[in-house]
Coordinates of N, CA and C in Angstrom, one line a residue:
X1 N 0.5 -21.2 -3.4 CA 0.9 -20.0 -2.8 C 0.7 -19.8 -2.4
X2 N 1.7 -18.9 -1.2 CA 1.6 -18.4 0.0 C 1.2 -17.2 0.2
X3 N -0.1 -17.4 1.0 CA -0.4 -15.4 1.0 C -0.4 -14.9 2.5
X4 N 0.3 -13.8 2.3 CA 0.4 -13.2 3.8 C -0.7 -12.3 4.2
X5 N -1.5 -12.3 5.0 CA -3.0 -11.7 5.8 C -2.2 -10.9 6.7
X6 N -2.1 -9.3 6.4 CA -1.9 -8.5 7.2 C -3.2 -8.0 8.1
X7 N -2.8 -8.6 9.4 CA -4.0 -8.1 10.3 C -3.9 -6.8 10.6
X8 N -4.6 -5.9 10.4 CA -5.0 -4.7 11.1 C -5.6 -4.7 12.3
X9 N -6.3 -5.3 12.2 CA -7.6 -5.6 13.7 C -7.5 -7.1 14.0
X10 N -8.6 -7.5 15.3 CA -9.2 -8.5 15.3 C -10.9 -8.7 15.4
X11 N -11.4 -9.7 14.9 CA -12.7 -9.5 14.9 C -13.0 -9.7 16.2
X12 N -14.4 -8.8 16.3 CA -14.7 -8.9 18.1 C -15.1 -10.4 18.6
X13 N -14.9 -10.2 20.1 CA -14.6 -11.1 20.7 C -16.4 -12.1 20.6
X14 N -17.0 -11.6 20.3 CA -18.9 -12.1 20.3 C -18.5 -13.0 18.8
X15 N -17.7 -12.9 17.9 CA -17.8 -14.1 16.8 C -16.7 -14.9 16.4
X16 N -15.6 -14.7 17.4 CA -14.3 -15.4 17.5 C -14.5 -16.9 17.5
X17 N -15.0 -17.3 18.7 CA -15.6 -18.6 18.8 C -15.9 -19.1 17.3
X18 N -17.0 -18.6 17.0 CA -17.5 -19.2 15.9 C -17.3 -19.3 14.6
X19 N -16.9 -17.7 13.8 CA -16.0 -17.7 12.8 C -14.7 -17.1 12.5
X20 N -14.2 -16.8 13.7 CA -12.8 -16.5 13.5 C -12.0 -15.7 13.9
X21 N -10.9 -15.1 13.6 CA -10.7 -14.5 13.5 C -10.5 -13.6 12.2
X22 N -10.2 -12.3 11.6 CA -10.3 -12.0 10.2 C -9.5 -12.9 9.3
X23 N -8.1 -13.8 9.8 CA -7.3 -14.5 8.9 C -8.3 -15.4 8.5
X24 N -9.3 -16.2 9.0 CA -10.2 -17.0 9.1 C -11.5 -17.0 8.1
X25 N -12.0 -15.6 8.4 CA -12.6 -15.4 7.3 C -12.3 -15.5 6.0
X26 N -11.3 -14.4 5.9 CA -10.3 -14.6 4.6 C -10.2 -15.6 3.5
X27 N -9.6 -16.4 4.6 CA -9.4 -18.1 4.3 C -10.6 -18.7 3.7
X28 N -11.5 -18.3 4.3 CA -13.1 -18.8 3.8 C -13.4 -18.4 2.3
X29 N -13.1 -17.7 2.4 CA -13.6 -16.7 1.4 C -12.9 -17.1 0.1
X30 N -11.4 -17.0 0.7 CA -10.7 -17.2 -0.8 C -10.7 -19.0 -1.1
X31 N -11.5 -20.0 -0.2 CA -11.3 -21.2 -0.5 C -11.1 -21.7 -1.9
X32 N -10.4 -22.8 -2.1 CA -10.6 -23.5 -3.5 C -9.3 -22.8 -4.7
X33 N -8.8 -22.2 -4.0 CA -8.0 -21.3 -5.3 C -6.5 -21.9 -4.9
X34 N -6.3 -22.5 -4.3 CA -4.9 -23.5 -3.9 C -4.1 -22.3 -3.4
X35 N -4.6 -21.3 -2.2 CA -3.7 -20.8 -1.6 C -3.7 -21.6 -0.2
X36 N -2.5 -20.8 0.4 CA -1.7 -21.6 1.9 C -1.6 -19.8 2.5
X37 N -2.5 -19.7 3.7 CA -2.3 -18.4 4.1 C -1.3 -17.9 5.5
X38 N -0.5 -17.1 5.5 CA 0.1 -16.8 6.7 C 0.0 -15.4 7.4
X39 N -0.9 -15.7 8.4 CA -1.2 -14.5 9.2 C -0.3 -13.6 10.3
X40 N 0.0 -12.6 10.3 CA 0.9 -11.4 10.6 C -0.2 -10.4 11.3
X41 N 0.3 -10.5 12.7 CA -0.6 -9.8 13.6 C 0.1 -8.2 13.8
X42 N 0.6 -7.6 12.4 CA 1.1 -6.1 12.5 C 0.5 -5.0 13.4
X43 N -0.7 -5.6 13.7 CA -1.8 -4.6 14.8 C -0.9 -4.3 16.0
X44 N -0.6 -5.7 16.6 CA 0.0 -6.1 17.5 C 2.2 -5.7 17.4
X45 N 1.9 -5.2 16.4 CA 3.3 -5.2 15.9 C 4.3 -6.3 15.6
X46 N 3.4 -7.2 14.8 CA 4.3 -8.7 14.3 C 4.1 -8.5 12.8
X47 N 5.2 -8.4 12.5 CA 5.5 -8.0 10.8 C 6.3 -8.9 10.2
X48 N 5.8 -9.4 9.0 CA 6.3 -10.1 8.1 C 8.1 -9.5 7.9
X49 N 9.0 -10.4 7.1 CA 10.4 -10.1 6.9 C 10.5 -9.2 6.2
X50 N 9.9 -8.7 5.2 CA 9.8 -8.0 4.1 C 8.5 -8.9 2.8
X51 N 8.6 -7.9 1.7 CA 7.6 -8.2 0.6 C 7.9 -9.6 0.1
X52 N 9.1 -10.3 0.3 CA 9.3 -11.5 -0.2 C 8.9 -12.7 0.1
X53 N 8.1 -12.4 1.7 CA 8.1 -13.7 2.4 C 6.9 -14.1 1.8
X54 N 6.0 -13.7 0.9 CA 4.9 -14.5 0.5 C 4.5 -14.0 -0.9
X55 N 4.0 -14.7 -1.8 CA 3.6 -15.2 -2.7 C 2.8 -13.5 -3.4
X56 N 1.6 -13.2 -2.4 CA 0.8 -12.4 -2.1 C 0.7 -11.5 -1.1
X57 N -0.3 -10.7 -1.1 CA -0.6 -10.3 0.4 C -2.1 -9.9 0.1
X58 N -2.6 -9.3 1.6 CA -4.0 -8.8 1.7 C -4.1 -8.3 2.7
X59 N -4.6 -7.0 3.1 CA -4.5 -6.2 4.1 C -5.9 -6.1 4.2
X60 N -6.2 -6.5 6.2 CA -7.6 -6.9 6.5 C -8.3 -5.1 6.8
X61 N -9.6 -5.2 7.2 CA -10.1 -4.6 7.9 C -9.7 -4.5 9.5
X62 N -10.2 -3.3 9.9 CA -9.4 -2.8 11.3 C -11.1 -2.0 11.8
X63 N -10.7 -1.8 13.3 CA -11.8 -0.8 14.0 C -10.7 0.3 14.2
X64 N -10.0 0.7 13.8 CA -9.0 1.8 13.9 C -8.8 2.7 12.7
X65 N -8.6 4.1 12.5 CA -8.2 4.8 11.6 C -7.4 4.7 10.8
X66 N -6.9 5.2 9.6 CA -5.2 5.1 9.1 C -4.2 6.3 9.2
X67 N -5.6 7.4 9.6 CA -4.8 8.6 10.2 C -3.8 8.7 11.9
X68 N -5.0 7.9 12.3 CA -4.9 7.5 13.8 C -2.7 7.6 14.2
X69 N -2.7 7.9 14.9 CA -1.1 7.5 15.6 C -0.8 6.2 16.1
X70 N -0.8 5.4 15.3 CA -0.5 4.0 16.3 C 1.2 3.7 16.3
X71 N 2.1 3.2 16.3 CA 3.3 2.8 16.4 C 3.5 1.4 14.8
X72 N 2.4 0.7 14.7 CA 2.1 0.0 13.2 C 1.9 0.7 12.2
X73 N 1.6 2.1 11.9 CA 0.9 2.5 11.0 C 2.0 2.4 10.0
X74 N 3.0 3.4 10.5 CA 4.4 3.5 9.6 C 4.6 2.7 8.8
X75 N 5.3 1.8 10.0 CA 5.8 0.3 9.1 C 4.7 0.0 8.6
X76 N 3.3 -0.3 8.7 CA 2.9 -1.1 7.6 C 2.7 -0.3 6.1
X77 N 2.4 1.1 6.4 CA 2.8 2.2 4.8 C 4.2 1.6 4.1
X78 N 5.2 1.8 5.1 CA 6.7 1.1 4.2 C 6.7 -0.4 3.6
X79 N 6.1 -0.8 4.0 CA 6.0 -2.6 3.8 C 4.9 -2.7 2.8
X80 N 3.8 -1.8 2.6 CA 3.2 -1.8 1.3 C 3.7 -1.0 -0.1
X81 N 4.5 -0.3 0.2 CA 5.1 0.4 -0.4 C 6.6 -0.4 -0.9
X82 N 6.6 -1.6 -0.4 CA 7.8 -3.1 -0.7 C 7.0 -3.5 -1.6
X83 N 5.9 -4.1 -1.3 CA 5.6 -5.0 -1.7 C 4.9 -4.2 -3.1
X84 N 4.4 -3.2 -3.4 CA 4.5 -2.3 -4.9 C 5.3 -2.4 -5.4
X85 N 6.9 -1.6 -5.1 CA 7.8 -2.1 -5.3 C 8.6 -3.0 -5.7
X86 N 8.0 -4.3 -5.4 CA 8.5 -5.5 -5.6 C 7.5 -6.8 -6.6
X87 N 6.5 -5.6 -6.9 CA 5.8 -6.6 -8.1 C 4.9 -7.5 -7.4
X88 N 4.7 -7.7 -6.4 CA 3.8 -8.5 -5.6 C 2.1 -8.0 -5.9
X89 N 1.8 -9.4 -5.5 CA 0.1 -8.8 -5.8 C -0.1 -8.1 -4.6
X90 N -1.3 -7.6 -4.2 CA -1.6 -6.8 -3.6 C -3.3 -6.7 -3.5
X91 N -4.0 -7.0 -2.3 CA -5.6 -6.9 -2.3 C -5.8 -6.4 -0.5
X92 N -6.6 -4.9 -0.7 CA -7.4 -4.7 0.9 C -8.4 -4.6 0.5
X93 N -9.0 -4.6 1.8 CA -10.5 -4.3 2.0 C -10.7 -3.7 3.1
X94 N -11.6 -2.7 2.8 CA -12.4 -1.5 4.1 C -10.8 -1.0 4.3
X95 N -10.6 -1.0 5.3 CA -9.4 -0.5 6.3 C -8.0 -0.6 5.0
X96 N -7.8 -1.5 4.6 CA -7.0 -2.1 3.6 C -7.3 -1.2 2.6
X97 N -8.5 -1.3 1.8 CA -8.3 -0.8 1.1 C -7.9 1.3 1.1
X98 N -8.2 1.5 2.6 CA -7.7 3.0 2.7 C -6.5 3.2 3.1
X99 N -5.6 2.3 3.8 CA -4.3 2.3 4.3 C -3.5 1.8 3.1
X100 N -4.0 1.3 2.0 CA -2.8 1.1 0.5 C -3.0 2.8 0.2
X101 N -4.3 3.2 0.1 CA -4.4 4.2 -0.9 C -3.6 5.8 0.0
X102 N -3.5 5.5 1.3 CA -3.2 6.6 2.3 C -1.3 6.3 2.2
X103 N -1.0 4.6 2.0 CA 0.5 4.9 1.8 C 1.2 5.3 0.6
X104 N 0.1 5.0 -0.7 CA 0.6 5.6 -2.1 C 0.2 6.7 -2.4
X105 N -0.3 7.3 -1.5 CA -0.3 8.9 -2.1 C -1.9 9.5 -1.9
X106 N -2.7 8.5 -1.6 CA -3.9 9.5 -1.5 C -4.8 9.9 0.0
X107 N -5.9 10.5 -0.1 CA -6.0 10.8 1.3 C -7.3 9.8 1.5
X108 N -7.3 10.1 2.7 CA -8.5 9.2 4.1 C -8.7 10.1 4.9
X109 N -10.5 10.3 5.0 CA -11.0 11.2 5.7 C -12.0 10.5 6.8
X110 N -12.5 10.9 8.0 CA -14.0 10.0 8.4 C -14.7 10.8 7.6
X111 N -15.4 10.6 7.4 CA -16.6 10.9 6.2 C -17.5 12.0 6.9
X112 N -17.6 13.2 6.1 CA -18.8 14.2 7.1 C -20.2 13.5 6.9
X113 N -20.4 12.7 5.8 CA -21.8 11.9 5.6 C -22.1 10.5 6.6
X114 N -21.0 10.5 7.2 CA -21.4 9.5 8.6 C -20.9 8.2 7.7
X115 N -21.8 7.1 8.8 CA -21.3 5.8 8.6 C -22.2 4.8 7.2
X116 N -22.1 4.1 6.5 CA -22.2 3.0 5.8 C -22.5 1.4 6.3
X117 N -23.6 1.6 6.5 CA -23.3 0.1 6.9 C -24.8 -0.9 6.1
X118 N -24.6 -2.3 6.3 CA -25.0 -3.2 6.0 C -25.1 -3.6 4.1
X119 N -26.1 -4.4 3.6 CA -26.1 -4.5 2.5 C -26.1 -3.6 1.4
X120 N -25.2 -3.3 0.6 CA -25.1 -1.9 0.0 C -25.1 -2.3 -1.6
X121 N -25.6 -1.6 -2.5 CA -25.5 -1.6 -4.3 C -24.5 -0.5 -4.7
X122 N -23.0 -2.0 -5.4 CA -22.1 -1.0 -5.9 C -22.1 -0.9 -7.1
X123 N -21.2 -0.6 -7.8 CA -21.0 -0.9 -9.6 C -19.0 -0.5 -9.5
X124 N -18.7 -2.2 -9.5 CA -17.3 -2.4 -9.4 C -16.8 -3.0 -11.1
X125 N -16.0 -2.5 -11.7 CA -15.6 -2.8 -12.6 C -16.4 -3.0 -13.6
X126 N -17.6 -2.2 -13.9 CA -18.9 -2.0 -14.5 C -19.7 -3.3 -14.1
X127 N -19.3 -3.9 -13.2 CA -20.5 -5.1 -12.6 C -21.3 -4.7 -11.5
X128 N -22.8 -4.6 -11.4 CA -23.2 -4.3 -10.1 C -23.3 -5.5 -8.7
X129 N -22.8 -4.6 -7.9 CA -22.7 -6.0 -6.8 C -22.9 -5.7 -5.5
X130 N -23.6 -6.6 -4.9 CA -24.3 -6.3 -3.8 C -23.2 -6.8 -2.4
X131 N -22.7 -5.7 -1.3 CA -21.7 -6.3 -0.6 C -22.1 -5.5 0.8
X132 N -21.8 -6.3 1.7 CA -21.7 -5.5 2.8 C -21.1 -4.7 3.2
X133 N -21.1 -3.2 3.7 CA -20.7 -2.3 4.4 C -20.6 -2.1 5.6
X134 N -19.6 -1.8 6.6 CA -19.1 -1.6 7.8 C -18.4 -0.2 7.4
X135 N -18.3 0.9 7.3 CA -17.6 2.1 7.7 C -17.9 3.4 7.7
X136 N -17.3 4.4 8.4 CA -17.4 5.5 8.1 C -16.2 6.4 7.8
X137 N -14.9 6.2 7.6 CA -14.1 6.4 7.1 C -14.4 6.4 5.6
X138 N -13.2 7.1 4.6 CA -13.4 7.0 3.5 C -12.4 7.6 2.4
X139 N -11.9 6.7 1.4 CA -11.0 7.2 1.0 C -11.5 8.6 -0.3
X140 N -10.8 9.9 -0.1 CA -11.8 11.3 -0.9 C -10.7 11.3 -2.0
X141 N -9.3 11.0 -1.8 CA -8.7 11.4 -3.1 C -7.7 10.0 -3.5
X142 N -8.3 10.1 -4.7 CA -7.2 8.6 -4.6 C -5.7 8.7 -5.0
X143 N -4.4 8.0 -4.9 CA -3.1 8.0 -5.5 C -3.4 8.6 -6.7
X144 N -1.7 9.1 -6.8 CA -1.5 9.3 -8.2 C -1.8 8.0 -9.3
X145 N -1.9 7.9 -10.4 CA -1.9 6.4 -11.2 C -2.8 5.4 -10.5
X146 N -3.8 5.7 -9.3 CA -4.8 4.5 -9.2 C -6.0 5.0 -10.5
X147 N -6.9 3.6 -10.4 CA -7.7 4.0 -11.4 C -9.4 3.5 -10.2
X148 N -10.3 4.5 -10.1 CA -11.2 4.4 -9.7 C -12.3 3.4 -10.2
X149 N -12.5 2.2 -9.6 CA -13.0 1.3 -10.6 C -14.3 0.9 -10.1
X150 N -14.9 1.2 -8.7 CA -16.0 1.4 -7.9 C -16.7 1.9 -7.4
X151 N -17.6 2.3 -7.4 CA -18.4 3.4 -6.8 C -20.0 3.0 -5.8
X152 N -20.2 3.6 -4.8 CA -21.8 3.4 -4.4 C -22.3 4.7 -4.3
X153 N -23.4 4.9 -3.9 CA -24.2 5.9 -3.2 C -23.6 6.6 -2.4
X154 N -23.0 7.9 -2.2 CA -22.4 8.2 -0.7 C -20.9 7.8 -0.8
X155 N -20.1 6.8 -1.5 CA -18.7 6.4 -1.4 C -18.7 6.5 -3.1
X156 N -17.9 7.5 -2.9 CA -17.1 8.1 -4.1 C -16.0 6.9 -5.1
X157 N -15.5 6.8 -3.9 CA -14.0 5.5 -3.9 C -14.4 4.1 -3.4
X158 N -15.1 3.6 -3.9 CA -15.2 2.5 -3.2 C -14.6 1.1 -3.5
X159 N -13.6 1.4 -5.1 CA -13.0 0.5 -5.6 C -11.7 1.1 -6.0
X160 N -10.5 0.7 -6.2 CA -9.1 1.5 -6.7 C -8.0 0.1 -7.7
X161 N -7.8 0.4 -8.3 CA -7.0 -0.4 -9.2 C -5.6 0.3 -9.8
X162 N -4.7 -0.4 -9.4 CA -3.4 0.4 -9.1 C -2.7 -0.6 -10.2
X163 N -2.9 -0.8 -11.7 CA -2.4 -1.2 -12.5 C -3.0 -2.8 -12.6
X164 N -1.9 -4.2 -12.9 CA -2.5 -5.5 -12.8 C -2.3 -6.0 -11.2
X165 N -1.5 -5.5 -10.3 CA -1.0 -6.3 -9.2 C -1.7 -6.2 -7.9
X166 N -2.5 -4.8 -8.3 CA -3.0 -4.1 -6.6 C -4.4 -3.8 -6.7
X167 N -4.9 -4.4 -6.4 CA -6.7 -3.9 -5.9 C -7.2 -3.5 -4.7
X168 N -8.2 -3.1 -4.8 CA -8.7 -2.5 -3.3 C -10.0 -2.6 -3.2
X169 N -11.0 -2.7 -1.9 CA -12.1 -2.4 -2.1 C -12.4 -2.0 -0.8
X170 N -13.8 -0.8 -0.3 CA -14.1 -0.6 0.4 C -15.2 -1.6 1.4
X171 N -16.0 -2.4 1.0 CA -17.0 -2.9 1.6 C -16.2 -4.3 1.8
X172 N -16.8 -5.3 2.6 CA -16.4 -6.7 3.2 C -16.8 -7.9 2.2
X173 N -16.4 -8.2 1.5 CA -16.6 -9.7 1.0 C -17.1 -10.8 1.6
X174 N -15.9 -10.2 2.7 CA -15.9 -11.4 4.0 C -17.0 -11.6 5.2
X175 N -17.9 -10.8 5.0 CA -18.9 -10.5 6.4 C -19.5 -11.1 5.7
X176 N -20.0 -12.2 6.4 CA -21.2 -12.8 5.7 C -22.3 -12.2 7.0
X177 N -23.7 -12.8 6.5 CA -24.9 -12.3 7.6 C -24.8 -13.0 9.2
X178 N -24.1 -13.5 9.5 CA -24.0 -13.9 11.2 C -23.0 -12.7 11.7
X179 N -22.0 -12.2 10.4 CA -21.1 -11.3 11.1 C -21.5 -10.0 11.1
X180 N -22.5 -9.9 10.1 CA -23.3 -8.3 10.3 C -24.3 -8.3 11.3
X181 N -24.9 -9.3 11.8 CA -25.8 -9.8 12.8 C -25.4 -9.2 13.7
X182 N -23.7 -9.6 14.3 CA -23.0 -9.4 15.5 C -22.6 -8.3 15.8
X183 N -22.1 -7.6 14.4 CA -21.6 -5.9 14.8 C -23.0 -5.4 15.1
X184 N -24.0 -5.5 14.2 CA -25.1 -4.4 14.5 C -25.5 -4.5 16.2
X185 N -25.1 -5.7 16.4 CA -26.4 -6.0 18.0 C -25.2 -6.0 19.0
X186 N -23.5 -5.7 18.7 CA -22.6 -5.6 19.9 C -22.1 -4.6 19.6
X187 N -20.8 -4.3 18.1 CA -20.7 -3.1 18.2 C -21.4 -1.6 18.0
X188 N -22.6 -1.6 17.4 CA -22.7 -0.5 17.1 C -23.5 0.4 17.8
X189 N -23.9 -0.4 19.0 CA -24.5 0.3 19.4 C -23.6 1.6 20.1
X190 N -24.7 2.5 20.2 CA -24.0 4.0 20.7 C -22.8 4.1 19.6
X191 N -22.7 3.6 18.4 CA -21.4 4.2 17.9 C -22.6 4.7 16.0
X192 N -23.4 3.5 15.3 CA -23.8 4.0 14.6 C -25.5 4.4 15.0
X193 N -26.0 5.4 14.4 CA -27.1 6.2 14.7 C -27.9 4.8 14.4
X194 N -29.3 5.0 15.2 CA -30.1 4.0 15.5 C -30.9 3.4 14.0
X195 N -31.3 4.5 13.0 CA -31.9 4.4 11.6 C -31.0 3.6 11.2
X196 N -30.0 4.1 10.6 CA -28.8 3.1 10.1 C -28.4 1.4 10.5
X197 N -28.7 1.1 12.1 CA -28.5 -0.2 12.8 C -30.1 -0.9 12.4
X198 N -31.1 -0.1 12.3 CA -32.6 -0.8 11.9 C -32.6 -0.8 10.4
X199 N -32.3 -0.4 9.6 CA -32.3 -0.7 8.1 C -31.2 -1.4 7.8
X200 N -29.7 -1.4 8.2 CA -29.0 -2.4 8.0 C -29.5 -3.8 8.8
X201 N -30.3 -3.7 10.1 CA -30.6 -5.3 10.2 C -31.9 -6.0 9.1
X202 N -32.6 -4.4 8.8 CA -33.5 -5.2 8.1 C -33.2 -5.9 6.4
X203 N -32.0 -5.6 6.2 CA -31.5 -5.9 5.3 C -30.1 -7.2 5.2
X204 N -30.5 -8.2 6.5 CA -29.6 -9.2 7.1 C -29.7 -10.1 5.8
X205 N -31.2 -10.2 5.1 CA -31.1 -12.0 4.3 C -31.1 -11.7 3.2
X206 N -30.2 -9.9 2.7 CA -30.7 -9.8 1.6 C -29.0 -10.9 0.7
X207 N -29.3 -11.5 -0.7 CA -27.9 -11.8 -1.0 C -26.9 -11.4 -1.4
X208 N -25.4 -11.6 -0.9 CA -24.8 -10.3 -1.3 C -23.7 -11.1 -3.0
X209 N -22.4 -10.5 -3.2 CA -21.8 -11.0 -4.2 C -20.6 -11.4 -3.8
X210 N -20.6 -12.0 -2.4 CA -19.1 -12.1 -1.9 C -18.6 -13.1 -2.8
X211 N -19.1 -14.0 -3.4 CA -18.3 -14.5 -3.9 C -17.6 -14.2 -5.1
X212 N -18.5 -13.4 -6.2 CA -17.9 -12.8 -7.6 C -16.8 -11.8 -6.8
X213 N -16.7 -10.9 -5.8 CA -15.5 -10.3 -5.2 C -14.7 -11.5 -4.8
X214 N -14.9 -12.5 -4.6 CA -13.7 -13.3 -3.9 C -12.6 -13.5 -5.3
X215 N -13.6 -14.0 -6.3 CA -13.0 -14.2 -7.9 C -12.0 -13.3 -8.1
X216 N -12.3 -11.6 -8.0 CA -11.5 -10.5 -8.2 C -10.6 -10.4 -7.3
X217 N -10.4 -10.8 -6.2 CA -9.8 -10.7 -5.3 C -8.4 -12.0 -5.9
X218 N -9.0 -13.1 -5.8 CA -8.0 -14.5 -6.1 C -7.6 -14.1 -7.0
X219 N -8.4 -13.8 -8.7 CA -7.6 -13.6 -9.9 C -6.4 -12.7 -9.7
X220 N -6.2 -11.6 -8.5 CA -5.3 -11.0 -8.5 C -3.7 -11.2 -7.6
X221 N -4.4 -11.9 -6.4 CA -3.6 -12.9 -6.1 C -3.0 -14.3 -6.2
X222 N -3.5 -14.8 -7.4 CA -2.9 -15.6 -8.3 C -1.8 -15.1 -9.1
X223 N -1.9 -13.9 -9.3 CA -0.5 -13.2 -10.2 C 0.5 -13.8 -9.9
X224 N 0.8 -13.8 -8.1 CA 1.9 -13.7 -7.2 C 2.3 -15.5 -7.9
X225 N 2.0 -16.0 -8.6 CA 2.0 -17.5 -8.7 C 3.7 -17.3 -9.8
X226 N 3.7 -16.4 -10.2 CA 5.2 -16.4 -11.5 C 6.3 -16.4 -10.4
X227 N 6.1 -15.7 -9.2 CA 7.4 -15.5 -8.3 C 7.7 -16.8 -7.7
X228 N 6.6 -17.8 -7.7 CA 7.1 -19.1 -6.7 C 7.8 -19.8 -7.4

């Protein structure tokens, strides 16, 4: 099965040599499910020919905001709607969660309560899961027909399910402790308030449920096998 990875940003230089870019992180997260991955740097204007170019799709995180005026935002939203209309599986993480919601009629804002960073307790599909958070923006209004299936303290729309083929989450199952450490030490300075940085640093060794979330994402993506 071919999974198209729509890269809406790039991993920081400080981690790219050791961890790779975002497509490499997701390839590791979803290893063992028989997927073949095809990355598209949509953040740089590189798009697939259309929804039929892959059996399933994944939208990554990004340092950008979905409400910002970038030339690739509108084409990405159009592609998301095309994927939905074609019935292809689609998953989104962090920015991916937000841009899918915005493209399908939801609302995303820079949340007035500020940043969420580090290992965080979520309730997703009725299960308690610990996953790494790294965001200030949030979905504040779910699109019509979307079911809110994930929440956390301070993040009321942490996961959305759109029927059987689309599932999105705000936290980052692809971020391991090394990635979080690099973000805390290099990207958070002057951006994330110091008390939140210190709190996230203290939680670096917290075990996460990334494998469980990987299974959920893989289950959605494997529905694309019927198109193969």
